[in-house]
Amino acid sequence: MAQNAAEQLTVEQTNEAAQIAQPKQQPIHTPVPTTLPNKITWSKFEKVLVSGCSLVLTCMMIMLVATKISVTNTQHQLQNVNANITKVGSSNTSTRQVINELTSQSHLEKVAQKMA
């Protein structure tokens, strides 16, 4: 009996040692380690190309704004010229009307009667 107890004690100690020595169980889904992407450097050609395109784009935007301003100014001038044409046209019309009244037969007869 004493021998049975000793065997049980050693078996229990070896089971405990085996449990301690066993590695921890790993989860079913292991997370994938994320790595930071390496920074890619630009070549001289790419730098020159981007700089050139940026310069051309900036110039085109400035030219577009300048052209829009120019078109707006030209439209204002056109409106002013059209307004002047309308004024002169109405002035010509009223002057023709006065001329027609002065050269009408009845007016000429009135003037002739005054002079006679």
PDB file of N, CA, C and O in Angstrom, residues 17-47:
ATOM      1  N   ALA A  17       4.229  18.393 -14.036  1.00  0.00           N
ATOM      2  CA  ALA A  17       5.399  18.882 -14.763  1.00  0.00           C
ATOM      3  C   ALA A  17       5.128  18.889 -16.264  1.00  0.00           C
ATOM      4  O   ALA A  17       5.527  19.804 -16.990  1.00  0.00           O
ATOM      5  N   ALA A  18       4.414  17.889 -16.746  1.00  0.00           N
ATOM      6  CA  ALA A  18       4.086  17.835 -18.176  1.00  0.00           C
ATOM      7  C   ALA A  18       3.125  18.949 -18.554  1.00  0.00           C
ATOM      8  O   ALA A  18       3.221  19.547 -19.634  1.00  0.00           O
ATOM      9  N   GLN A  19       2.189  19.270 -17.646  1.00  0.00           N
ATOM     10  CA  GLN A  19       1.241  20.348 -17.932  1.00  0.00           C
ATOM     11  C   GLN A  19       1.955  21.692 -17.950  1.00  0.00           C
ATOM     12  O   GLN A  19       1.653  22.558 -18.752  1.00  0.00           O
ATOM     13  N   ILE A  20       2.911  21.881 -17.068  1.00  0.00           N
ATOM     14  CA  ILE A  20       3.646  23.144 -17.028  1.00  0.00           C
ATOM     15  C   ILE A  20       4.539  23.273 -18.246  1.00  0.00           C
ATOM     16  O   ILE A  20       4.674  24.341 -18.831  1.00  0.00           O
ATOM     17  N   ALA A  21       5.140  22.218 -18.681  1.00  0.00           N
ATOM     18  CA  ALA A  21       6.066  22.254 -19.794  1.00  0.00           C
ATOM     19  C   ALA A  21       5.364  22.410 -21.137  1.00  0.00           C
ATOM     20  O   ALA A  21       5.979  22.805 -22.113  1.00  0.00           O
ATOM     21  N   GLN A  22       4.058  22.080 -21.207  1.00  0.00           N
ATOM     22  CA  GLN A  22       3.343  22.178 -22.474  1.00  0.00           C
ATOM     23  C   GLN A  22       3.183  23.649 -22.875  1.00  0.00           C
ATOM     24  O   GLN A  22       2.882  24.496 -22.037  1.00  0.00           O
ATOM     25  N   PRO A  23       3.394  23.950 -24.126  1.00  0.00           N
ATOM     26  CA  PRO A  23       3.206  25.337 -24.571  1.00  0.00           C
ATOM     27  C   PRO A  23       1.724  25.693 -24.571  1.00  0.00           C
ATOM     28  O   PRO A  23       0.860  24.825 -24.634  1.00  0.00           O
ATOM     29  N   LYS A  24       1.454  26.967 -24.494  1.00  0.00           N
ATOM     30  CA  LYS A  24       0.071  27.429 -24.497  1.00  0.00           C
ATOM     31  C   LYS A  24      -0.557  27.137 -25.851  1.00  0.00           C
ATOM     32  O   LYS A  24       0.119  27.151 -26.884  1.00  0.00           O
ATOM     33  N   GLN A  25      -1.851  26.887 -25.823  1.00  0.00           N
ATOM     34  CA  GLN A  25      -2.545  26.613 -27.077  1.00  0.00           C
ATOM     35  C   GLN A  25      -2.668  27.909 -27.881  1.00  0.00           C
ATOM     36  O   GLN A  25      -2.980  28.965 -27.340  1.00  0.00           O
ATOM     37  N   GLN A  26      -2.431  27.803 -29.160  1.00  0.00           N
ATOM     38  CA  GLN A  26      -2.518  28.973 -30.027  1.00  0.00           C
ATOM     39  C   GLN A  26      -3.957  29.130 -30.516  1.00  0.00           C
ATOM     40  O   GLN A  26      -4.654  28.143 -30.716  1.00  0.00           O
ATOM     41  N   PRO A  27      -4.399  30.359 -30.723  1.00  0.00           N
ATOM     42  CA  PRO A  27      -5.758  30.568 -31.212  1.00  0.00           C
ATOM     43  C   PRO A  27      -5.910  30.047 -32.638  1.00  0.00           C
ATOM     44  O   PRO A  27      -4.935  29.862 -33.361  1.00  0.00           O
ATOM     45  N   ILE A  28      -7.152  29.829 -33.027  1.00  0.00           N
ATOM     46  CA  ILE A  28      -7.437  29.276 -34.356  1.00  0.00           C
ATOM     47  C   ILE A  28      -7.015  30.265 -35.446  1.00  0.00           C
ATOM     48  O   ILE A  28      -6.395  29.904 -36.428  1.00  0.00           O
ATOM     49  N   HIS A  29      -7.359  31.525 -35.244  1.00  0.00           N
ATOM     50  CA  HIS A  29      -7.033  32.557 -36.237  1.00  0.00           C
ATOM     51  C   HIS A  29      -5.859  33.367 -35.721  1.00  0.00           C
ATOM     52  O   HIS A  29      -5.978  34.082 -34.739  1.00  0.00           O
ATOM     53  N   THR A  30      -4.747  33.249 -36.391  1.00  0.00           N
ATOM     54  CA  THR A  30      -3.591  34.040 -35.981  1.00  0.00           C
ATOM     55  C   THR A  30      -3.611  35.359 -36.750  1.00  0.00           C
ATOM     56  O   THR A  30      -3.832  35.384 -37.966  1.00  0.00           O
ATOM     57  N   PRO A  31      -3.409  36.467 -36.073  1.00  0.00           N
ATOM     58  CA  PRO A  31      -3.407  37.749 -36.775  1.00  0.00           C
ATOM     59  C   PRO A  31      -2.180  37.855 -37.668  1.00  0.00           C
ATOM     60  O   PRO A  31      -1.091  37.442 -37.301  1.00  0.00           O
ATOM     61  N   VAL A  32      -2.413  38.399 -38.849  1.00  0.00           N
ATOM     62  CA  VAL A  32      -1.325  38.574 -39.803  1.00  0.00           C
ATOM     63  C   VAL A  32      -0.572  39.840 -39.410  1.00  0.00           C
ATOM     64  O   VAL A  32      -1.179  40.905 -39.269  1.00  0.00           O
ATOM     65  N   PRO A  33       0.707  39.760 -39.206  1.00  0.00           N
ATOM     66  CA  PRO A  33       1.449  40.966 -38.832  1.00  0.00           C
ATOM     67  C   PRO A  33       1.469  41.946 -40.009  1.00  0.00           C
ATOM     68  O   PRO A  33       1.699  41.570 -41.153  1.00  0.00           O
ATOM     69  N   THR A  34       1.173  43.183 -39.688  1.00  0.00           N
ATOM     70  CA  THR A  34       1.162  44.198 -40.747  1.00  0.00           C
ATOM     71  C   THR A  34       2.519  44.879 -40.780  1.00  0.00           C
ATOM     72  O   THR A  34       3.086  45.215 -39.740  1.00  0.00           O
ATOM     73  N   THR A  35       2.997  45.064 -41.972  1.00  0.00           N
ATOM     74  CA  THR A  35       4.277  45.731 -42.141  1.00  0.00           C
ATOM     75  C   THR A  35       4.033  47.071 -42.800  1.00  0.00           C
ATOM     76  O   THR A  35       3.152  47.217 -43.661  1.00  0.00           O
ATOM     77  N   LEU A  36       4.770  48.046 -42.398  1.00  0.00           N
ATOM     78  CA  LEU A  36       4.655  49.363 -43.010  1.00  0.00           C
ATOM     79  C   LEU A  36       5.277  49.312 -44.399  1.00  0.00           C
ATOM     80  O   LEU A  36       6.342  48.726 -44.589  1.00  0.00           O
ATOM     81  N   PRO A  37       4.621  49.935 -45.378  1.00  0.00           N
ATOM     82  CA  PRO A  37       5.195  49.904 -46.717  1.00  0.00           C
ATOM     83  C   PRO A  37       6.486  50.725 -46.756  1.00  0.00           C
ATOM     84  O   PRO A  37       6.613  51.741 -46.069  1.00  0.00           O
ATOM     85  N   ASN A  38       7.395  50.255 -47.529  1.00  0.00           N
ATOM     86  CA  ASN A  38       8.653  50.982 -47.681  1.00  0.00           C
ATOM     87  C   ASN A  38       8.396  52.251 -48.488  1.00  0.00           C
ATOM     88  O   ASN A  38       7.626  52.252 -49.444  1.00  0.00           O
ATOM     89  N   LYS A  39       9.034  53.320 -48.106  1.00  0.00           N
ATOM     90  CA  LYS A  39       8.848  54.591 -48.798  1.00  0.00           C
ATOM     91  C   LYS A  39       9.587  54.515 -50.137  1.00  0.00           C
ATOM     92  O   LYS A  39      10.775  54.210 -50.193  1.00  0.00           O
ATOM     93  N   ILE A  40       8.852  54.812 -51.201  1.00  0.00           N
ATOM     94  CA  ILE A  40       9.429  54.739 -52.535  1.00  0.00           C
ATOM     95  C   ILE A  40       9.920  56.136 -52.905  1.00  0.00           C
ATOM     96  O   ILE A  40       9.176  57.110 -52.822  1.00  0.00           O
ATOM     97  N   THR A  41      11.136  56.233 -53.309  1.00  0.00           N
ATOM     98  CA  THR A  41      11.692  57.530 -53.687  1.00  0.00           C
ATOM     99  C   THR A  41      11.393  57.812 -55.155  1.00  0.00           C
ATOM    100  O   THR A  41      11.242  56.891 -55.961  1.00  0.00           O
ATOM    101  N   TRP A  42      11.296  59.100 -55.486  1.00  0.00           N
ATOM    102  CA  TRP A  42      11.018  59.504 -56.864  1.00  0.00           C
ATOM    103  C   TRP A  42      12.333  59.706 -57.594  1.00  0.00           C
ATOM    104  O   TRP A  42      13.296  60.234 -57.041  1.00  0.00           O
ATOM    105  N   SER A  43      12.337  59.320 -58.847  1.00  0.00           N
ATOM    106  CA  SER A  43      13.531  59.542 -59.646  1.00  0.00           C
ATOM    107  C   SER A  43      13.577  61.005 -60.075  1.00  0.00           C
ATOM    108  O   SER A  43      12.597  61.738 -59.957  1.00  0.00           O
ATOM    109  N   LYS A  44      14.717  61.441 -60.591  1.00  0.00           N
ATOM    110  CA  LYS A  44      14.856  62.833 -61.041  1.00  0.00           C
ATOM    111  C   LYS A  44      13.886  63.124 -62.180  1.00  0.00           C
ATOM    112  O   LYS A  44      13.301  64.203 -62.244  1.00  0.00           O
ATOM    113  N   PHE A  45      13.721  62.160 -63.072  1.00  0.00           N
ATOM    114  CA  PHE A  45      12.798  62.349 -64.197  1.00  0.00           C
ATOM    115  C   PHE A  45      11.381  62.573 -63.704  1.00  0.00           C
ATOM    116  O   PHE A  45      10.671  63.455 -64.197  1.00  0.00           O
ATOM    117  N   GLU A  46      10.950  61.789 -62.725  1.00  0.00           N
ATOM    118  CA  GLU A  46       9.590  61.939 -62.187  1.00  0.00           C
ATOM    119  C   GLU A  46       9.424  63.293 -61.509  1.00  0.00           C
ATOM    120  O   GLU A  46       8.390  63.954 -61.657  1.00  0.00           O
ATOM    121  N   LYS A  47      10.439  63.725 -60.773  1.00  0.00           N
ATOM    122  CA  LYS A  47      10.375  65.033 -60.124  1.00  0.00           C
ATOM    123  C   LYS A  47      10.266  66.148 -61.152  1.00  0.00           C
ATOM    124  O   LYS A  47       9.457  67.071 -61.010  1.00  0.00           O
TER     125      LYS A  47
END
